[in-house]
XYZ file of C-alpha atoms in Angstrom:
608
model
C 0.000 0.000 0.000
C 2.971 2.284 0.531
C 3.434 4.743 -2.297
C 6.919 3.476 -3.113
C 5.166 0.423 -4.355
C 2.574 2.695 -5.935
C 4.881 4.855 -8.022
C 2.831 3.860 -11.103
C -0.273 5.144 -9.317
C 1.434 8.401 -8.436
C 2.499 8.691 -12.044
C -1.122 8.149 -13.034
C -2.038 11.310 -11.121
C -0.225 13.331 -13.758
C -0.888 10.943 -16.676
C -2.544 12.080 -19.865
C -6.243 12.851 -19.347
C -8.989 10.732 -20.854
C -10.360 13.632 -22.880
C -8.943 16.824 -24.313
C -10.346 20.292 -24.705
C -10.730 19.609 -28.414
C -12.624 16.370 -27.841
C -15.786 17.597 -26.136
C -19.024 18.110 -28.001
C -18.927 21.836 -28.737
C -22.168 23.841 -28.739
C -22.962 27.272 -30.047
C -24.335 28.179 -26.666
C -22.941 26.981 -23.335
C -24.907 23.934 -22.123
C -27.444 24.571 -19.400
C -26.978 21.136 -17.863
C -25.677 17.646 -18.438
C -26.812 15.590 -21.422
C -27.392 11.825 -21.281
C -27.501 9.387 -24.194
C -27.964 5.646 -23.813
C -27.812 6.145 -20.073
C -24.394 7.848 -20.116
C -23.405 11.455 -19.439
C -22.017 13.103 -22.582
C -18.990 15.427 -22.871
C -20.898 18.680 -23.399
C -18.857 20.932 -21.104
C -15.508 22.336 -22.177
C -12.949 20.715 -19.808
C -10.748 23.775 -20.325
C -13.469 26.001 -18.889
C -13.423 25.118 -15.217
C -13.322 26.855 -11.852
C -10.626 25.813 -9.378
C -11.066 26.391 -5.656
C -8.502 25.797 -2.908
C -9.627 25.586 0.693
C -9.298 23.862 4.058
C -12.163 21.908 5.627
C -12.273 21.729 9.418
C -12.489 18.143 10.681
C -13.911 17.352 14.155
C -10.706 15.710 15.397
C -7.355 16.866 16.808
C -5.024 14.028 15.856
C -1.814 16.047 16.222
C -2.865 17.154 19.729
C -2.066 20.833 19.145
C -5.312 22.078 20.696
C -6.896 22.924 17.333
C -9.131 20.884 15.059
C -7.404 19.306 12.086
C -7.648 20.959 8.673
C -8.053 19.005 5.439
C -6.605 20.635 2.343
C -9.049 20.448 -0.584
C -8.927 21.366 -4.243
C -12.101 21.603 -6.321
C -12.351 21.461 -10.104
C -15.851 22.204 -11.392
C -17.510 23.135 -14.693
C -17.624 26.894 -15.256
C -21.390 26.624 -15.671
C -21.615 26.203 -11.879
C -20.852 29.937 -11.666
C -24.171 30.534 -13.431
C -26.430 28.453 -11.228
C -25.732 24.887 -12.378
C -25.414 22.504 -9.442
C -23.484 19.300 -10.014
C -22.579 16.137 -8.101
C -19.019 15.315 -7.094
C -16.478 12.600 -7.787
C -14.137 12.827 -4.807
C -10.690 11.317 -4.311
C -8.931 11.519 -0.949
C -5.265 10.533 -0.901
C -2.141 10.586 1.279
C 0.069 10.538 -1.853
C -0.470 13.904 -3.558
C 2.666 15.330 -1.930
C 4.888 12.313 -2.557
C 6.656 10.450 0.223
C 9.715 10.142 2.434
C 12.646 7.708 2.365
C 11.806 4.961 4.862
C 13.271 1.829 6.406
C 11.352 -1.420 6.681
C 11.456 -3.769 9.635
C 13.912 -6.652 9.691
C 12.109 -9.917 8.919
C 15.048 -12.295 9.482
C 14.047 -12.806 13.110
C 12.974 -15.652 15.360
C 9.284 -16.184 16.011
C 7.610 -15.207 19.255
C 7.390 -17.775 22.012
C 5.257 -16.769 25.031
C 7.412 -16.208 28.080
C 10.687 -16.216 26.167
C 12.714 -13.021 26.208
C 14.594 -11.444 23.352
C 11.788 -10.922 20.871
C 11.344 -7.535 19.319
C 10.223 -5.835 16.135
C 13.775 -5.945 14.778
C 13.657 -2.716 12.838
C 16.752 -1.765 10.959
C 19.336 -4.537 10.918
C 18.397 -6.276 7.688
C 15.694 -3.888 6.624
C 15.464 -2.297 3.212
C 15.491 1.444 2.845
C 13.198 2.544 0.039
C 11.125 5.531 -0.928
C 11.046 8.649 -3.040
C 13.560 11.421 -2.483
C 11.181 13.279 -0.230
C 7.905 15.223 -0.194
C 7.001 16.797 -3.507
C 4.919 19.811 -4.364
C 3.443 18.467 -7.605
C 0.084 19.867 -8.677
C -2.841 17.679 -7.751
C -4.489 16.066 -10.739
C -6.034 12.850 -12.015
C -6.353 11.112 -15.359
C -10.158 11.058 -14.899
C -10.481 14.795 -14.206
C -11.358 16.064 -17.682
C -13.521 13.024 -18.379
C -15.763 13.865 -15.434
C -15.801 17.670 -15.644
C -16.716 17.546 -19.335
C -19.744 15.412 -18.437
C -21.175 17.550 -15.661
C -19.400 16.275 -12.550
C -17.117 18.235 -10.264
C -13.871 16.618 -9.164
C -12.694 17.125 -5.596
C -9.279 16.226 -4.195
C -8.360 16.100 -0.516
C -5.005 15.478 1.131
C -5.295 12.946 3.928
C -4.476 14.118 7.450
C -0.771 14.595 8.109
C 0.061 14.848 4.416
C 0.843 17.816 2.201
C -1.031 20.947 3.212
C -3.360 19.188 5.652
C -2.735 19.225 9.379
C -3.295 16.295 11.733
C -1.294 13.066 11.664
C -1.161 9.996 9.416
C -2.170 6.805 11.230
C -2.478 4.194 8.437
C -6.209 3.699 8.404
C -6.929 5.072 11.870
C -10.225 6.673 12.819
C -8.833 10.189 12.473
C -8.077 9.601 8.787
C -11.632 8.389 8.229
C -13.020 11.454 10.012
C -10.792 13.750 7.963
C -11.915 12.261 4.657
C -15.557 12.182 5.770
C -15.478 15.866 6.732
C -15.164 16.787 3.047
C -18.439 14.971 2.305
C -19.943 16.864 5.225
C -18.692 20.174 3.782
C -20.167 19.343 0.397
C -23.485 18.862 2.182
C -23.304 22.005 4.318
C -22.447 20.259 7.583
C -18.782 21.250 8.004
C -17.020 24.627 7.752
C -14.237 25.491 5.340
C -12.064 28.528 4.651
C -9.700 29.731 1.958
C -6.075 30.786 2.464
C -7.202 34.209 3.674
C -9.487 32.666 6.288
C -12.701 33.600 4.507
C -15.536 31.044 4.719
C -16.090 28.879 1.647
C -19.406 27.198 0.931
C -20.076 24.435 -1.574
C -23.155 26.144 -3.023
C -22.349 24.852 -6.510
C -23.045 21.171 -5.712
C -26.085 19.013 -5.218
C -24.178 17.373 -2.345
C -24.450 13.976 -3.995
C -20.956 12.536 -3.824
C -19.023 9.530 -5.088
C -15.615 8.444 -3.791
C -13.149 6.589 -5.994
C -9.499 5.616 -6.065
C -6.880 2.879 -6.246
C -5.114 1.260 -3.264
C -4.951 3.677 -0.287
C -7.044 6.062 -2.396
C -9.620 3.272 -2.708
C -9.372 2.265 0.940
C -10.469 5.691 2.164
C -13.822 5.325 0.312
C -14.408 2.031 2.148
C -13.571 3.743 5.432
C -15.839 6.749 4.839
C -18.714 4.610 3.570
C -18.515 2.518 6.739
C -19.485 5.609 8.767
C -22.840 5.853 6.964
C -22.285 9.527 6.148
C -25.227 11.137 4.352
C -24.481 12.443 0.874
C -22.027 9.716 -0.045
C -24.180 8.012 -2.661
C -21.694 5.532 -4.101
C -18.067 4.422 -3.937
C -15.713 2.752 -6.421
C -12.903 1.162 -4.386
C -10.175 -0.285 -6.634
C -7.519 -2.636 -5.167
C -8.685 -1.393 -1.772
C -8.293 -2.541 1.822
C -11.328 -3.408 3.944
C -9.397 -4.664 6.994
C -5.879 -3.392 7.706
C -5.129 -6.354 9.985
C -5.320 -8.660 6.966
C -2.932 -6.373 5.105
C -0.068 -6.656 7.594
C -1.121 -9.819 9.486
C -2.809 -13.121 8.647
C -4.343 -15.479 11.210
C -1.915 -14.309 13.885
C 1.136 -14.357 11.611
C 3.133 -11.230 10.820
C 3.077 -10.986 7.017
C 3.971 -8.367 4.434
C 2.388 -7.042 1.244
C 3.816 -8.942 -1.696
C 7.309 -7.723 -2.583
C 7.638 -5.395 0.421
C 8.916 -7.510 3.256
C 9.076 -5.665 6.552
C 6.562 -2.938 5.810
C 4.049 -2.209 8.553
C 1.596 0.451 9.681
C 4.293 2.678 11.161
C 6.441 2.458 8.027
C 3.562 3.539 5.787
C 2.658 6.411 8.134
C 6.286 7.559 8.085
C 6.274 7.445 4.298
C 3.202 9.647 3.831
C 4.035 12.089 6.674
C 4.630 15.015 4.326
C 3.024 17.947 6.148
C 5.299 20.923 6.741
C 5.709 20.360 10.489
C 8.096 17.394 10.656
C 8.051 16.938 14.436
C 4.524 17.274 15.757
C 3.408 13.780 14.682
C 6.508 11.973 15.919
C 4.823 10.734 19.147
C 1.814 9.541 17.132
C 3.954 7.472 14.751
C 6.021 6.106 17.634
C 2.759 5.005 19.205
C 1.889 3.141 15.990
C 5.142 1.206 16.259
C 4.277 0.162 19.786
C 0.629 -0.710 19.256
C 0.840 -2.544 15.917
C 2.597 -5.434 17.749
C 4.983 -7.192 15.375
C 5.796 -9.634 18.189
C 2.626 -11.696 18.719
C 0.788 -10.741 15.508
C -2.483 -10.812 17.449
C -5.620 -8.939 16.451
C -6.160 -6.094 18.929
C -8.001 -2.825 19.507
C -5.398 -1.169 17.304
C -6.398 -3.341 14.343
C -10.089 -3.325 15.234
C -10.076 0.446 14.724
C -8.841 -0.235 11.196
C -11.344 -2.988 10.363
C -14.157 -1.537 8.259
C -15.894 -4.899 7.910
C -17.416 -4.521 11.371
C -19.236 -1.368 10.247
C -20.661 -2.603 6.941
C -24.143 -2.409 8.455
C -23.764 1.395 8.402
C -22.992 1.614 4.674
C -25.564 3.636 2.707
C -23.551 4.015 -0.501
C -23.749 1.597 -3.402
C -20.421 -0.097 -4.156
C -18.706 -0.928 -7.439
C -15.674 -2.911 -6.260
C -12.695 -3.680 -8.513
C -9.758 -5.982 -7.819
C -6.985 -7.895 -9.536
C -6.951 -11.650 -9.083
C -3.142 -11.464 -9.264
C -2.866 -8.688 -6.682
C -0.472 -9.792 -3.925
C -0.084 -6.238 -2.644
C -3.685 -5.831 -1.512
C -4.769 -9.468 -1.540
C -8.086 -10.687 -2.941
C -9.477 -11.423 0.539
C -9.821 -7.662 1.018
C -12.434 -7.341 -1.711
C -13.968 -10.812 -1.227
C -14.732 -10.236 2.464
C -15.965 -6.687 1.842
C -18.174 -7.779 -1.056
C -19.716 -10.659 0.871
C -20.421 -8.399 3.856
C -22.070 -5.794 1.614
C -24.275 -8.440 0.020
C -25.201 -9.882 3.415
C -26.350 -6.439 4.590
C -28.356 -5.646 1.463
C -26.049 -2.948 0.076
C -26.290 -2.421 -3.682
C -23.157 -3.970 -5.150
C -21.256 -4.864 -8.297
C -17.773 -6.329 -8.798
C -15.103 -6.352 -11.506
C -12.314 -8.935 -11.177
C -9.416 -8.894 -13.630
C -6.329 -11.036 -14.150
C -3.784 -8.282 -13.472
C -2.311 -7.160 -10.172
C -2.507 -3.821 -8.372
C -4.074 -1.948 -11.276
C -6.770 0.466 -12.411
C -9.048 -1.232 -14.994
C -8.724 1.824 -17.264
C -5.413 0.312 -18.377
C -7.005 -3.079 -19.077
C -10.405 -2.565 -20.700
C -10.699 1.136 -21.305
C -13.937 1.653 -23.198
C -15.992 -0.955 -21.356
C -14.732 0.309 -18.011
C -15.498 3.947 -18.794
C -18.971 2.998 -20.007
C -19.680 1.036 -16.817
C -18.301 3.824 -14.620
C -20.255 6.478 -16.502
C -23.525 4.573 -16.199
C -22.832 3.876 -12.536
C -22.318 7.556 -11.716
C -25.101 8.758 -14.009
C -27.489 6.466 -12.154
C -26.394 7.028 -8.575
C -25.493 10.731 -8.813
C -28.001 11.967 -11.437
C -30.819 9.392 -10.985
C -30.660 8.321 -14.634
C -32.686 5.129 -15.100
C -30.161 3.296 -17.263
C -30.582 -0.173 -15.743
C -27.022 -0.459 -14.437
C -28.301 -1.721 -11.090
C -30.191 -4.527 -12.847
C -27.243 -5.784 -14.885
C -25.239 -8.878 -13.838
C -23.415 -8.149 -10.596
C -20.133 -9.798 -11.584
C -17.669 -9.167 -14.399
C -14.668 -11.522 -14.415
C -11.712 -11.606 -16.774
C -10.566 -15.112 -17.677
C -6.982 -16.276 -18.044
C -7.133 -15.952 -21.841
C -8.070 -12.271 -21.548
C -11.792 -12.706 -22.287
C -14.466 -11.247 -20.016
C -17.660 -12.825 -18.711
C -20.674 -11.347 -16.950
C -22.395 -13.461 -14.302
C -25.210 -13.049 -11.820
C -22.828 -12.586 -8.892
C -19.525 -13.710 -7.389
C -18.396 -16.305 -6.382
C -19.763 -17.979 -9.501
C -23.332 -19.270 -9.129
C -23.337 -23.006 -8.521
C -20.079 -22.994 -6.580
C -20.009 -25.479 -3.708
C -17.265 -26.815 -1.450
C -15.522 -30.047 -2.426
C -12.987 -31.819 -0.200
C -9.792 -33.532 -1.321
C -7.324 -35.510 0.759
C -3.520 -35.925 0.637
C -2.068 -39.436 0.609
C 1.512 -40.551 1.448
C 4.554 -39.546 -0.590
C 4.683 -35.808 0.085
C 8.460 -35.384 0.204
C 8.330 -36.414 -3.447
C 4.791 -36.143 -4.788
C 1.948 -37.789 -2.907
C -1.531 -38.336 -4.284
C -4.387 -35.887 -3.825
C -7.448 -38.092 -3.539
C -10.906 -36.791 -4.465
C -12.880 -39.285 -2.391
C -11.195 -40.742 0.656
C -9.096 -39.632 3.588
C -6.091 -41.777 4.545
C -7.449 -44.454 6.953
C -6.034 -45.321 10.352
C -5.084 -43.528 13.525
C -1.999 -41.733 12.220
C -0.027 -41.494 8.997
C 2.625 -38.833 9.434
C 4.855 -37.036 6.918
C 7.485 -34.482 7.926
C 9.107 -31.335 6.626
C 11.787 -29.003 7.949
C 11.506 -25.219 7.668
C 13.956 -23.319 5.474
C 12.894 -19.697 4.994
C 15.765 -19.052 2.579
C 13.885 -20.991 -0.132
C 10.943 -19.378 -1.866
C 7.615 -21.079 -2.430
C 8.296 -20.908 -6.160
C 11.499 -22.880 -5.678
C 9.988 -25.421 -3.307
C 6.948 -26.315 -5.419
C 9.170 -27.167 -8.385
C 11.650 -29.419 -6.562
C 11.073 -33.099 -7.472
C 11.922 -34.048 -3.897
C 12.508 -31.937 -0.810
C 12.596 -32.241 2.949
C 11.414 -28.617 3.162
C 7.934 -29.112 1.739
C 5.195 -31.694 1.289
C 3.410 -31.919 -2.083
C 0.327 -33.825 -3.232
C -1.201 -33.986 -6.707
C -4.295 -35.075 -8.571
C -4.025 -36.763 -11.943
C -4.491 -34.697 -15.131
C -7.899 -33.044 -15.473
C -10.131 -34.367 -18.255
C -12.394 -31.311 -18.172
C -11.951 -27.703 -17.005
C -12.249 -27.180 -13.247
C -13.285 -23.737 -12.033
C -12.360 -22.613 -8.545
C -14.375 -19.567 -7.500
C -14.104 -18.322 -3.939
C -12.044 -19.158 -0.867
C -10.219 -22.477 -0.301
C -9.705 -23.692 3.274
C -7.344 -26.253 4.766
C -7.757 -28.362 7.896
C -4.410 -29.835 8.958
C -3.330 -32.239 11.676
C 0.043 -30.716 12.616
C 2.677 -31.256 15.286
C 5.803 -29.178 15.827
C 9.233 -29.793 17.333
C 9.628 -26.097 18.241
C 7.219 -23.944 20.275
C 6.745 -21.528 17.350
C 6.396 -21.961 13.588
C 4.984 -20.482 10.428
C 2.512 -22.539 8.392
C 1.989 -21.832 4.674
C -0.457 -23.670 2.409
C -0.292 -23.384 -1.384
C -2.462 -24.509 -4.318
C -0.573 -25.058 -7.569
C -1.529 -25.589 -11.218
C 0.908 -28.073 -12.804
C 0.913 -27.888 -16.595
C 1.571 -30.927 -18.830
C 5.072 -29.600 -19.581
C 5.885 -29.599 -15.860
C 5.747 -25.824 -15.373
C 3.845 -24.512 -12.364
C 1.577 -21.630 -11.493
C 0.705 -20.742 -7.898
C -3.077 -20.428 -7.809
C -3.273 -19.137 -4.269
C -1.708 -19.432 -0.837
C -2.402 -18.622 2.801
C -0.591 -18.338 6.122
C -1.191 -18.878 9.823
C 0.516 -18.827 13.200
C -0.441 -22.102 14.926
C -0.266 -20.275 18.252
C -3.419 -18.505 17.036
C -5.263 -21.748 16.220
C -8.245 -20.734 18.375
C -8.386 -17.047 17.481
C -6.412 -14.453 15.548
C -6.548 -12.309 18.684
C -5.327 -14.907 21.153
C -1.844 -16.479 21.328
C -1.902 -19.961 22.877
C 1.402 -21.790 23.482
C 2.293 -24.884 21.465
C 3.364 -28.063 23.217
C 6.012 -29.728 21.097
C 5.103 -33.168 19.793
C 1.362 -32.698 20.245
C -0.809 -32.829 17.119
C -3.149 -29.869 16.711
C -5.984 -29.186 14.308
C -4.899 -26.112 12.357
C -7.550 -24.672 10.040
C -7.322 -21.509 7.966
C -8.436 -19.972 4.704
C -6.242 -19.327 1.687
C -6.583 -16.230 -0.442
C -9.739 -16.257 -2.610
C -9.414 -16.593 -6.365
C -11.352 -17.311 -9.528
C -9.244 -19.795 -11.462
C -9.826 -22.167 -14.367
C -7.731 -25.336 -14.298
C -7.443 -26.544 -17.880
C -7.694 -30.146 -19.167
C -4.381 -31.958 -18.889
C -3.313 -29.876 -15.884
C -2.932 -31.245 -12.372
C -4.035 -29.605 -9.137
C -1.429 -29.753 -6.364
C -1.493 -28.955 -2.665
C 1.856 -27.942 -1.148
C 2.602 -27.407 2.536
C 5.628 -25.389 3.659
C 6.508 -23.607 6.861
C 7.925 -20.101 6.317
C 7.117 -18.206 3.119
C 10.242 -16.266 2.159
C 8.266 -13.567 0.352
C 5.547 -12.953 2.939
C 6.190 -14.257 6.481
C 8.891 -13.647 9.050
C 12.002 -15.709 8.306
C 13.404 -17.564 11.354
C 16.537 -19.719 11.264
C 16.099 -23.045 9.406
C 15.328 -26.284 11.177
C 11.864 -26.174 12.740
C 10.127 -29.482 12.065
C 6.475 -29.946 11.145
C 4.711 -33.316 11.162
C 1.516 -33.596 9.075
C -0.952 -36.331 10.053
C -2.683 -37.247 6.800
C -5.511 -38.989 8.622
C -6.557 -35.623 10.040
C -5.993 -33.459 6.971
C -8.248 -32.215 4.164
C -8.430 -29.348 1.673
C -11.778 -27.716 0.912
C -12.051 -26.247 -2.587
C -14.739 -23.849 -3.885
C -15.632 -25.682 -7.116
C -18.298 -24.634 -9.566
C -20.550 -27.663 -9.543
C -19.158 -28.926 -6.246
C -17.916 -32.442 -5.521
C -19.789 -34.012 -8.432
C -18.173 -31.663 -10.968
C -14.732 -32.122 -9.432
C -14.881 -35.910 -9.596
C -16.169 -35.889 -13.162
C -13.234 -33.701 -14.181
C -10.457 -36.097 -13.091
């Protein structure tokens, strides 16, 4: 989520616009209002004829503890016709990245795992950490590739710098309540419920808007819409979160394990806050960021009040806004569980919803399917901000891109007809055991062992023909396509010869030529086998039932390909990396893998 990993997104802020001043539909007389054709707003306003306002909205929070309420810096870009009485809705993007970022240092991940009662554990920041980041805060003009597209069609665009960044006051807290309040206060101002002032201190009112607001953005810029929507604020009619977080605990932790966003080992909440801390006062937020380091708890990895504050899933029942969620099925920065859990919670609470899932990673769909995406987005905003009856809310809820690049529309996601199907590993895992579709290994115990070696990546381990550092089990070649749609889960009978260990489960697609593709993976700390918020000691040699979910996916296993289950301990690219040698013993008689298969068990068995 850190902007160093989002340099392409920052670049997108100043990328070429989607329209040009020469591209709008010119009229002899200035348009009196927006024009809609086929349910979409048309480019009838000259995007070169806009009004730009700069102001500060007062937020009802004092997160820098200076005795004054925080101020959110805001820039408004609106059609010039709003000076002559036209009132328009708003597309609003809040971001901590408009002013760039600071050089930062990640936490060391080559550390031993926490054992209750044992001294010497700590966050380990510095020793083997990587130092990455931009050269420092920047003063680049705020902009967005969508700006001219929206203003030419009768929408205002509003930008706000998140608290503690750029020209805003307050402090960055990586998803904390103060950031939500700061972003929400702009919606309140647009609806006449919060005060604002310009640089001279004169009051500024948003008398040019209808108050109907959408929030949209990618990554952190998409997470803030989730956060604000979870407050139930009036006037926020819809959100479009792209590659967004719904629960910050699952971004930096997983089932009690300390994990990292893909490719950014050692990042944590304090590191990200340090990166975006670009306000002019470089000292006032130091105690706040130090407090993040203490409270995030890289030692136990337990869920806590700190993470609960940053879990928007618990407030889904407050959401009033409709949601068009977008995510990449190959996104290992913000993993697919973030959108899957959010989407399911929205559906469960009756919130109007739609989802786009594509095969790329941490990306805006404008770069993948431009015209179709813009049409969908236009209809979505025309309906929810202008009340145009274009039927968008009655269209299929799910749009999924397949591995061959094609797109399919379905009633909803996971795919209709998906049901859980269990498979069972059989002996031979140090080489390649069998993955049986019908029967568990009989008997009281049938144990296979592996030894942890965090220096080896999952990609290396799954392709070794034999290894004492992983256990692997495979089906035969598929005769028909097998579609996995949703969230796999494993139930493992595991014993350990150390009082602490990582556990990593992986699903793999093995092609006929022997090449492999990781379908999905998941992680857990077995000390959190009862609860992600509760560390319970392990007794060495005792077999425990360890159950956890892997990352959701929508994946089509092709005929001739084999499905493999691989068990390793530490995941070099995601988990902490202790010294090699911890032993894990897997009891096959107590182990199963539950797969979300379209057609369920019957379809799975017919396919192999």
